[in-house]
Every structure is written in C-alpha cells, then in structure tokens.
Short mmCIF file of N, CA, C and O and ligand atoms in Angstrom, two decimals:
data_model
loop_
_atom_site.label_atom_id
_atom_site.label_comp_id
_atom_site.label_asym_id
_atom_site.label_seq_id
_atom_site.Cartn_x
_atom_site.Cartn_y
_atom_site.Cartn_z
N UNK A 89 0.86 -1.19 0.00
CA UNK A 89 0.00 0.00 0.00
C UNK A 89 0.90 1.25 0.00
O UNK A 89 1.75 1.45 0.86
N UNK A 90 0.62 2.10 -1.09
CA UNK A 90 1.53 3.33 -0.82
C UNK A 90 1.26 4.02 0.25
O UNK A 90 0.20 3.70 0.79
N UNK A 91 1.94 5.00 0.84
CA UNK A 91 2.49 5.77 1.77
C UNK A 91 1.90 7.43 0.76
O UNK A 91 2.16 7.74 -0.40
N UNK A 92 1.19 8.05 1.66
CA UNK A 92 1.18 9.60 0.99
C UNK A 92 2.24 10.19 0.55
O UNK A 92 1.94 11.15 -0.15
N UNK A 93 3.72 9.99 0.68
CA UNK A 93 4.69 10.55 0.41
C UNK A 93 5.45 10.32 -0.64
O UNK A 93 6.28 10.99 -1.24
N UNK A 94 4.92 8.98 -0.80
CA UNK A 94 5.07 8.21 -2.27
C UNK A 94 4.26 8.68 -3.35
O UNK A 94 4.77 9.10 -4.38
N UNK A 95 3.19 8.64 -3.20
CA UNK A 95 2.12 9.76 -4.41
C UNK A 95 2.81 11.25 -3.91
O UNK A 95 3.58 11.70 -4.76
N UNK A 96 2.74 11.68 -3.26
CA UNK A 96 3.48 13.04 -3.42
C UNK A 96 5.09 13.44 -3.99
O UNK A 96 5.49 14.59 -4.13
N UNK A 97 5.92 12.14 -4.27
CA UNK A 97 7.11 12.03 -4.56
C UNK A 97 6.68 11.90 -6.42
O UNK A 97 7.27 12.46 -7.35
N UNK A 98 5.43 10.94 -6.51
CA UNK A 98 5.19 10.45 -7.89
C UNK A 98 4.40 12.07 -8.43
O UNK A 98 4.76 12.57 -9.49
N UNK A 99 3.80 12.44 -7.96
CA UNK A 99 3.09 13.97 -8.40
C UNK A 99 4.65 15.10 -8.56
O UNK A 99 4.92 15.46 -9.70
N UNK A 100 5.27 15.44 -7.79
CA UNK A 100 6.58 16.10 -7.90
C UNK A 100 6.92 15.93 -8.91
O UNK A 100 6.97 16.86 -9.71
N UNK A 101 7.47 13.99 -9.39
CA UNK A 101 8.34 13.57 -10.94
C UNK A 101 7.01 14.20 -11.96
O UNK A 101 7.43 14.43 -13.09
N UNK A 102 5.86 14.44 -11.83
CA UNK A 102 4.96 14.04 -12.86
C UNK A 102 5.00 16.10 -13.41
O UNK A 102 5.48 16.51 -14.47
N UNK A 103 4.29 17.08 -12.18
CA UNK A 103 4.18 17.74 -12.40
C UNK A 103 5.09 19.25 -11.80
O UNK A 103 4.66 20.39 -11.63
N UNK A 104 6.44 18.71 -11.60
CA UNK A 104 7.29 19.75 -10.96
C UNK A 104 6.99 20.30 -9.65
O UNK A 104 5.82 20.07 -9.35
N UNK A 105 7.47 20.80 -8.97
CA UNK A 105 7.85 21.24 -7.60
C UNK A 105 8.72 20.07 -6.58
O UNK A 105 9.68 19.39 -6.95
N UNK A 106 8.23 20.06 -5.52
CA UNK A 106 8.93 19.48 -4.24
C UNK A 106 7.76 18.47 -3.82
O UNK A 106 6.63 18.96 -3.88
N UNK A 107 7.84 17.28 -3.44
CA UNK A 107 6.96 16.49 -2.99
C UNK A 107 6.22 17.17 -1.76
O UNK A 107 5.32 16.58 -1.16
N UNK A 108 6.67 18.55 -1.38
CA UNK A 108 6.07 18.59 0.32
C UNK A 108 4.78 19.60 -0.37
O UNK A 108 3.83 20.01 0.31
N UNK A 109 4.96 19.88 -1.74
CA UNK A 109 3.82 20.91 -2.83
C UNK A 109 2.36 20.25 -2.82
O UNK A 109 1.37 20.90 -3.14
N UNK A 110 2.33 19.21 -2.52
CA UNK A 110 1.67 17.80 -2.95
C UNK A 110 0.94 17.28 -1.53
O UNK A 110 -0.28 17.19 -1.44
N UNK A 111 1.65 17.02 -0.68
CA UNK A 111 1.85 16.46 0.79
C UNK A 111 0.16 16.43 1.16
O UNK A 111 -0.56 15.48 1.45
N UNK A 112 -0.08 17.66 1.03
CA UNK A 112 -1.75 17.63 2.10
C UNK A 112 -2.51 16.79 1.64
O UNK A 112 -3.20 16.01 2.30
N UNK A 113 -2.45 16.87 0.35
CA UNK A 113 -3.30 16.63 -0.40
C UNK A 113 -3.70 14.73 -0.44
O UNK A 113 -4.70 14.02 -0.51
N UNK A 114 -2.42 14.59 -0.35
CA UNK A 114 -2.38 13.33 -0.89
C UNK A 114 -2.58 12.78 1.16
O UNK A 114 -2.86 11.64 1.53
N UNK A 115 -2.38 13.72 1.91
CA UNK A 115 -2.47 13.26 3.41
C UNK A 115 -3.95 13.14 3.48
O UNK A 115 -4.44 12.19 4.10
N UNK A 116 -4.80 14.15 2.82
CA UNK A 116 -6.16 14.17 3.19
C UNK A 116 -6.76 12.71 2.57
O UNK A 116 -7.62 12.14 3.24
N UNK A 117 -6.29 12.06 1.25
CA UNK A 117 -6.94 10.89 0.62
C UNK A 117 -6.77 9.83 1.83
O UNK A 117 -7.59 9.12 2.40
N UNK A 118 -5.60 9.98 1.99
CA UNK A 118 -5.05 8.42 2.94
C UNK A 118 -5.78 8.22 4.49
O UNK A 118 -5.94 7.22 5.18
N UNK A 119 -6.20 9.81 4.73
CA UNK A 119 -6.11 10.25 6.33
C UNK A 119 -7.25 9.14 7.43
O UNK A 119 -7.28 9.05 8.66
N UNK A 120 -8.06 8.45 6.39
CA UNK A 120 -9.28 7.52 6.56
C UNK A 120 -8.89 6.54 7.23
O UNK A 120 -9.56 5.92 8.05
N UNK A 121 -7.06 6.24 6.70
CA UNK A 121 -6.64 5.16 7.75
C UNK A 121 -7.17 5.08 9.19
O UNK A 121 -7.68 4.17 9.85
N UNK A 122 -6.87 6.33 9.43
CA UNK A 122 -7.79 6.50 10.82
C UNK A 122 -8.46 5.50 12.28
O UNK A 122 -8.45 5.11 13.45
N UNK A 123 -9.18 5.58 10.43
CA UNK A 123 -10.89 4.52 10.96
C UNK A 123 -10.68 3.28 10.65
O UNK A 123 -11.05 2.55 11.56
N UNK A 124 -10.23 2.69 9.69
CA UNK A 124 -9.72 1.48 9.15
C UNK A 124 -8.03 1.23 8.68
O UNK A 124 -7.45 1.58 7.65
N UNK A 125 -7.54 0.49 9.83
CA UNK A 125 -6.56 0.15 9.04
C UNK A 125 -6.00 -0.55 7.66
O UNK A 125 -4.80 -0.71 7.41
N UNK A 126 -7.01 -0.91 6.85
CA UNK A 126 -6.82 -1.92 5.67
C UNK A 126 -7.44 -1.04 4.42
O UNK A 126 -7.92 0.10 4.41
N UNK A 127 -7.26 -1.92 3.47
CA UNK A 127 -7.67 -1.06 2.30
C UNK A 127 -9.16 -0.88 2.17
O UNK A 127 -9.73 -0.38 1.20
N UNK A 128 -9.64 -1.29 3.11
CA UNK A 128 -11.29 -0.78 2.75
C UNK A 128 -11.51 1.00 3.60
O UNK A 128 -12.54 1.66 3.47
N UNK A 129 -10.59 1.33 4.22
CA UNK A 129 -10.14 3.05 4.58
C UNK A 129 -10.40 3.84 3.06
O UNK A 129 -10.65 5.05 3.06
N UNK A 130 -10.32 3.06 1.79
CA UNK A 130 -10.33 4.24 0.44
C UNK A 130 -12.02 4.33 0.28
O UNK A 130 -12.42 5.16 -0.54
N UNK A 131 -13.19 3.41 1.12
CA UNK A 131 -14.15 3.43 0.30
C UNK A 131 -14.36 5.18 0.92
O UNK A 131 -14.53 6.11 0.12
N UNK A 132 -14.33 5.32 1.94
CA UNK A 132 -14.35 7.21 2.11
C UNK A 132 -13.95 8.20 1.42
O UNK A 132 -14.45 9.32 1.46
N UNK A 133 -12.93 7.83 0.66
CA UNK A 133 -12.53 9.21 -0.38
C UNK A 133 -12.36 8.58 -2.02
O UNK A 133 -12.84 9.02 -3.06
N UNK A 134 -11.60 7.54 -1.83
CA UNK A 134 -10.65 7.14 -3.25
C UNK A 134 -12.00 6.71 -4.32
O UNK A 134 -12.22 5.55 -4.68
N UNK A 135 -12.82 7.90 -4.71
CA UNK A 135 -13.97 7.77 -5.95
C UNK A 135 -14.03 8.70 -6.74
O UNK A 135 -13.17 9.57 -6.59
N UNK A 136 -14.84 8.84 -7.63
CA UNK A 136 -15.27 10.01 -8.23
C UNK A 136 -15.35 11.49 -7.31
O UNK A 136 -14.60 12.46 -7.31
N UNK A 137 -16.46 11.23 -6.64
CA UNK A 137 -16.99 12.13 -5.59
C UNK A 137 -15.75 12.65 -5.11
O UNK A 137 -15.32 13.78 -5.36
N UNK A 138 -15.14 11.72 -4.35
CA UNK A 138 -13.91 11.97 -3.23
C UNK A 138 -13.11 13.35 -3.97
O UNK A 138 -12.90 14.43 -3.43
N UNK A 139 -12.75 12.94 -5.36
CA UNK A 139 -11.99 13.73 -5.88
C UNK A 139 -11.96 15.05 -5.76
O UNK A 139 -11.07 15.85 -5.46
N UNK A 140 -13.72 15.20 -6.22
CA UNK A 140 -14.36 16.79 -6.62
C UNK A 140 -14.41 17.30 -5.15
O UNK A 140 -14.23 18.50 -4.93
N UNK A 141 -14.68 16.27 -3.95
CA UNK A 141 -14.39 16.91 -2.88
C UNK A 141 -13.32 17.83 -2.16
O UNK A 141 -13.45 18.86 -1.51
N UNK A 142 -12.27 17.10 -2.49
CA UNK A 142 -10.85 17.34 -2.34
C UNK A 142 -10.59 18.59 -3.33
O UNK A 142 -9.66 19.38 -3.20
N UNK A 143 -11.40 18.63 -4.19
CA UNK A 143 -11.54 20.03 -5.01
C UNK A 143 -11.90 21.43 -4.18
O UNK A 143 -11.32 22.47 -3.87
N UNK A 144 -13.14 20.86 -4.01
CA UNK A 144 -13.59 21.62 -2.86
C UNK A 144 -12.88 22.18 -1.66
O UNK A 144 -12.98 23.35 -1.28
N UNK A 145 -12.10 21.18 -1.05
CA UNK A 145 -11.78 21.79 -0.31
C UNK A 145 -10.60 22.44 -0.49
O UNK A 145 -10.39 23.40 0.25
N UNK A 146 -9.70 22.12 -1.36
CA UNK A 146 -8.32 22.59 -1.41
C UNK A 146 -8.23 23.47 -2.58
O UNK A 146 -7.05 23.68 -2.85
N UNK A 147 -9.29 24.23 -3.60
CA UNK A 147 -9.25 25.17 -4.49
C UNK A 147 -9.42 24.38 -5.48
O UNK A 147 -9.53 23.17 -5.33
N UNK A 148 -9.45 25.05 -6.74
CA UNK A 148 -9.14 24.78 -8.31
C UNK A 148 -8.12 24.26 -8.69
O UNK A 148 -8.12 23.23 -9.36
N UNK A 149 -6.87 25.00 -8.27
CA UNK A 149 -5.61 24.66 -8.27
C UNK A 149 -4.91 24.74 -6.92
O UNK A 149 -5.52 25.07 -5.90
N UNK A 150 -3.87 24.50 -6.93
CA UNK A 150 -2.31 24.40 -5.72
C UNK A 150 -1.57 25.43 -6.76
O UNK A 150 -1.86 25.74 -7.92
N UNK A 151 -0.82 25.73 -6.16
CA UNK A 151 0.87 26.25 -6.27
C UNK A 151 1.50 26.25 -6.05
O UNK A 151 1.68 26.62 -4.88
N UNK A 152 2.64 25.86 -6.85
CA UNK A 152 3.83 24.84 -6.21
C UNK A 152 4.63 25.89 -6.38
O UNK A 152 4.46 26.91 -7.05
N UNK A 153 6.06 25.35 -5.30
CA UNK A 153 6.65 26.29 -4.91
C UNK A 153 7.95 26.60 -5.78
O UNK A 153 9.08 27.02 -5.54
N UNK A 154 7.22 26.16 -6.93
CA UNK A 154 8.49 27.25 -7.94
C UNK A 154 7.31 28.26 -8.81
O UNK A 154 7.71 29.14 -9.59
N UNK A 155 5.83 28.01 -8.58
CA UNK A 155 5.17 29.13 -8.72
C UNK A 155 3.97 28.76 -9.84
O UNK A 155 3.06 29.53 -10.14
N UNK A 156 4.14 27.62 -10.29
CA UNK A 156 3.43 26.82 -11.18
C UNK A 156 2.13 26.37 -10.84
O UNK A 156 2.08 25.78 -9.77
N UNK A 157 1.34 26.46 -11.29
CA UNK A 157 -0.68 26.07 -10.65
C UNK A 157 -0.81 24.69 -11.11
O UNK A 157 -0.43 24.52 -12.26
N UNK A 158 -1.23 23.71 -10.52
CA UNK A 158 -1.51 22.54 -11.06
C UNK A 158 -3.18 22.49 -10.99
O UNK A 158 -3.75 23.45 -10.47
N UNK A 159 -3.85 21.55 -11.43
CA UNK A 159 -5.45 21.42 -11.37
C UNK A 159 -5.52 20.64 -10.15
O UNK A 159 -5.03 19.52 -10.29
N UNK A 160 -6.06 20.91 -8.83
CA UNK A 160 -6.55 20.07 -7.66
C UNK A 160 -6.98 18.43 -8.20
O UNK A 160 -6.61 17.45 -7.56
N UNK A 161 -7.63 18.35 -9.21
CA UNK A 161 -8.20 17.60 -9.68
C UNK A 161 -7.35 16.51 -9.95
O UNK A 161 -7.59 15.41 -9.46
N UNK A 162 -6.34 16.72 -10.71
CA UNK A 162 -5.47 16.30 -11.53
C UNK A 162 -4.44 15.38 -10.43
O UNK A 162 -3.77 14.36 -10.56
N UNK A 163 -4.65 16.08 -9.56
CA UNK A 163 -4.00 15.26 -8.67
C UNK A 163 -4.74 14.18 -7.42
O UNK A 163 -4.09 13.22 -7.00
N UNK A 164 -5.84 14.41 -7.03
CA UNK A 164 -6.54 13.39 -6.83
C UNK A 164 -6.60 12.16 -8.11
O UNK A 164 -6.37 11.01 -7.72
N UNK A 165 -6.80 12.29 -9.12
CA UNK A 165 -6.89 11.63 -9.90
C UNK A 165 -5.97 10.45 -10.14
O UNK A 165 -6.15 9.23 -10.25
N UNK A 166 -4.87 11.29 -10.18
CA UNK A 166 -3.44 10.65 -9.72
C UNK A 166 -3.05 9.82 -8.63
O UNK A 166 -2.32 8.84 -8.75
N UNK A 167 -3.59 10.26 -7.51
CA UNK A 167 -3.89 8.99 -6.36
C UNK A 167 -4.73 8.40 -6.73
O UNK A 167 -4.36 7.66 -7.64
N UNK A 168 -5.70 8.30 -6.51
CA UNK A 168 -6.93 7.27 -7.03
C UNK A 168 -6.42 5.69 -7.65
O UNK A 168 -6.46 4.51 -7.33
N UNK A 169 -5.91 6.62 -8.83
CA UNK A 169 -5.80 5.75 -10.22
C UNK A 169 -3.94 4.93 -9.82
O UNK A 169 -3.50 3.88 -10.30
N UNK A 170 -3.40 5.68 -9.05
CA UNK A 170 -2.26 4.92 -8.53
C UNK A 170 -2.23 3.65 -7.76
O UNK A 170 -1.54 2.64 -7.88
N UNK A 171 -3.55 4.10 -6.61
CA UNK A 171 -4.39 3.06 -5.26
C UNK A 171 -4.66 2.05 -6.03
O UNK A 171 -3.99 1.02 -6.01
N UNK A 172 -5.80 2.26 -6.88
CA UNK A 172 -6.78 1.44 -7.68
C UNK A 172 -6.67 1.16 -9.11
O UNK A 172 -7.45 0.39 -9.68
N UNK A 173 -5.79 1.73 -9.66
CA UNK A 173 -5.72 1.38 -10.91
C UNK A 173 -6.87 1.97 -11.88
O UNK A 173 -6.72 1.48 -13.00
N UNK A 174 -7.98 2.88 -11.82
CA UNK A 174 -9.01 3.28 -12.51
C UNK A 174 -9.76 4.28 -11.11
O UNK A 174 -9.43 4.20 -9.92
N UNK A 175 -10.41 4.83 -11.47
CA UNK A 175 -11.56 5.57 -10.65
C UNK A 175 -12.81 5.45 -10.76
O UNK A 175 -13.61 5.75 -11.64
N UNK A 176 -12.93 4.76 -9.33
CA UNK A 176 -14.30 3.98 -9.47
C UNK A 176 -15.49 4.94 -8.75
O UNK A 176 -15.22 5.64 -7.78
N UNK A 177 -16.66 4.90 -9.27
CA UNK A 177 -17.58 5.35 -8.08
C UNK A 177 -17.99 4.96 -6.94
O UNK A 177 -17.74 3.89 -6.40
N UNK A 178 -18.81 6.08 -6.45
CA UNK A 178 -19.27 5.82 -5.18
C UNK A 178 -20.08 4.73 -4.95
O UNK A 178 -20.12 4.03 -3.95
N UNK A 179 -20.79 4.64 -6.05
CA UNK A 179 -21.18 3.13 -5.97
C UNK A 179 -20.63 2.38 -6.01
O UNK A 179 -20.65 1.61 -5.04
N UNK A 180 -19.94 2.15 -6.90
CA UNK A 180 -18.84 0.86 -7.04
C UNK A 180 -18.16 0.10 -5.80
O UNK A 180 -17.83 -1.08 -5.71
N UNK A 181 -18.05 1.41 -4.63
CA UNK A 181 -17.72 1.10 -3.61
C UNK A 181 -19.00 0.60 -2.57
O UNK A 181 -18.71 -0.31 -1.79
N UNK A 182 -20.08 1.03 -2.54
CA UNK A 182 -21.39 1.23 -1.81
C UNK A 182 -22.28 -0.46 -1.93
O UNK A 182 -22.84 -1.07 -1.02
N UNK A 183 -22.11 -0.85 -3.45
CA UNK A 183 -22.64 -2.18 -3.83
C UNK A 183 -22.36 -3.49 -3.01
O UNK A 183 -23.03 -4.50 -2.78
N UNK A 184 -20.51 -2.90 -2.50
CA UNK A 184 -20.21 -4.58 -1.61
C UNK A 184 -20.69 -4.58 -0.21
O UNK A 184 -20.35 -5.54 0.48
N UNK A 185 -21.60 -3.44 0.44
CA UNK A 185 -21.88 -3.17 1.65
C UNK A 185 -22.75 -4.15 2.09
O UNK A 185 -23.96 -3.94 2.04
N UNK A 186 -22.35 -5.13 2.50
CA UNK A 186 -23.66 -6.26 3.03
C UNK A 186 -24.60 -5.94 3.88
O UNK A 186 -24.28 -5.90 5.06
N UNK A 187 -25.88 -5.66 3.54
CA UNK A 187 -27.00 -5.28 4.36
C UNK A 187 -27.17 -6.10 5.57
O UNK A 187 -27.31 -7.32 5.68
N UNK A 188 -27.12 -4.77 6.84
CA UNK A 188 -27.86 -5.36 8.28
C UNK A 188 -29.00 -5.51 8.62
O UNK A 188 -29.91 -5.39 7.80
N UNK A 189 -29.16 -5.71 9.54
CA UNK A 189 -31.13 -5.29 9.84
C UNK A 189 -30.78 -3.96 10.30
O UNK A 189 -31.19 -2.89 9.83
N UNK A 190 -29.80 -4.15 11.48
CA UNK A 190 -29.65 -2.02 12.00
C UNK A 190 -29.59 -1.36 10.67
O UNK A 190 -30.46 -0.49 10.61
N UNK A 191 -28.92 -1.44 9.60
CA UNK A 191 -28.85 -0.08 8.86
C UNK A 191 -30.18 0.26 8.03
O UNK A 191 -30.24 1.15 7.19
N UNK A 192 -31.14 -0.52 8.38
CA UNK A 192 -32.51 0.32 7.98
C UNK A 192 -33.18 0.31 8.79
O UNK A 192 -34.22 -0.14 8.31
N UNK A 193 -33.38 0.60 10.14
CA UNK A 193 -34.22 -0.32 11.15
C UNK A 193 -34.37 1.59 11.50
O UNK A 193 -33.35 2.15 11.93
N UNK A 194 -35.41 2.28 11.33
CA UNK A 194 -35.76 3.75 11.79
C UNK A 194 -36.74 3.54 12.82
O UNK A 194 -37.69 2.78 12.63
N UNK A 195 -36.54 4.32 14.15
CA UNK A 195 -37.33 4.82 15.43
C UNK A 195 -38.10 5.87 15.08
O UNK A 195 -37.67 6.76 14.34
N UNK A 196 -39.27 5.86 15.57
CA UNK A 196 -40.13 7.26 15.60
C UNK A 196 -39.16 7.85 16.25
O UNK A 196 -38.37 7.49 17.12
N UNK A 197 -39.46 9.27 15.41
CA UNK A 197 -38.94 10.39 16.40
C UNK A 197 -39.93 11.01 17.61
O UNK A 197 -41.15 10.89 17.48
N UNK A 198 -39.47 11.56 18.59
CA UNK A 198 -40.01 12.15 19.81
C UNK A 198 -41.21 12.67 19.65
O UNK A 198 -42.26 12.40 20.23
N UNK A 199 -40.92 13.64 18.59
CA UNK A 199 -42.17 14.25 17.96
C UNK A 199 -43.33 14.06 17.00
O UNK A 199 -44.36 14.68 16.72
N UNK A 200 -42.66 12.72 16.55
CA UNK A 200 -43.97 12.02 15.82
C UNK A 200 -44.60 11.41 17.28
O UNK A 200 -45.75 11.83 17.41
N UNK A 201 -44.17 10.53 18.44
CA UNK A 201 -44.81 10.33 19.05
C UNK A 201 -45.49 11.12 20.17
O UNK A 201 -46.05 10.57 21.12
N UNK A 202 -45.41 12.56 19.97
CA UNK A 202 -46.16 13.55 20.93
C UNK A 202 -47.29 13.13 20.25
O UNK A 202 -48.18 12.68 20.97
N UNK A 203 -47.60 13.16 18.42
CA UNK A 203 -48.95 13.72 17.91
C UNK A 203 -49.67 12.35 17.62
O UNK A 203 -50.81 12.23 17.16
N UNK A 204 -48.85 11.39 17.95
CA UNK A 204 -50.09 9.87 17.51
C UNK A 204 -50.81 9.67 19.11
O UNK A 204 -51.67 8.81 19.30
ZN1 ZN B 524 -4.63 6.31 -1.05
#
C-alpha cells in the first residue's frame, strides 16, 4: 500500500515542484486510515466524488513552490488511479456493503410520538 509521500514524490516527478507541494493533499486521501486500518479506509474518499471533494476543499488549483498552478483535480486523480488502478464510483464502492437489519431499522422520532 503506498504511503502519501510516495504519491506526493510520484506527483513532484509528474508535475514539478517538491513532494512537500503535494503532501496535504495526498495526506487528506489516505487520512481515513484512521478509521480502518486496511484497504477498505479508500471506500471514504478514493472515488469520483472523493476527488471533486478534495476540489472543494483545497481550491481549483495548488501552487507549487516554484510558482506553477496545477489542477486540484489532476491530482486526486493521480492517487486514485495509482491506489486502484481506474476511478471507481461511489457506488462501485457502496454495492459490496452487506446489508444489516440495524442499517434500515428507523425509530419514531419524539415528535412524531407527541402527535399519535
Ligand atoms: Zn490512497
């Protein structure tokens, strides 16, 4: 399993600057480890969605520190497709979720049961 510093070393060779230009970025994909130590930690970011998120949060572009704009995008993409080999959706990931009884099992709320 790569290491964030390794996609940030592979983004550096790909699109110029210093791997540390790269660093957050590629810290925010991985950061899921967190919660899961194993490779099922990517179904949280490493998708379609994840990407445009990581858009979101980190701008349009970066600027690397010889002054150059890269596309935010472009570089999620780049992890993704490094992890996984393609970029899959959110579904793609969502489909192997084996259904519980808890994850559909809904309680009245408080306030439906004031009015019955
Ligand atoms: Zn990753």
């Amino acid at each position: 399993m790569s290491n964030p510093y390794h996609h940030a070393v592979s983004s550096s060779r790909k699109w110029g600057g210093t791997p540390e230009d790269y660093q957050k970025i590629h810290d925010w994909f991985d950061e899921s480890k967190m919660m899961m130590a194993d490779f099922r930690h990517r179904a949280l970011r490493h998708h379609a969605e994840g990407i445009f998120m990581c858009e979101r949060i980190f701008g349009n572009t970066i600027t690397l520190s010889n002054g150059k704009k890269i596309p935010t995008r472009w570089i999620g993409e780049q992890h993704v497709i490094e992890d996984l080999g393609r970029i899959p959706s959110m579904q793609d990931w969502f489909k192997h979720i084996m259904p519980e009884s808890w994850m559909g099992k809904t309680k009245k709320l408080d306030s439906e049961l004031e009015l019955a």
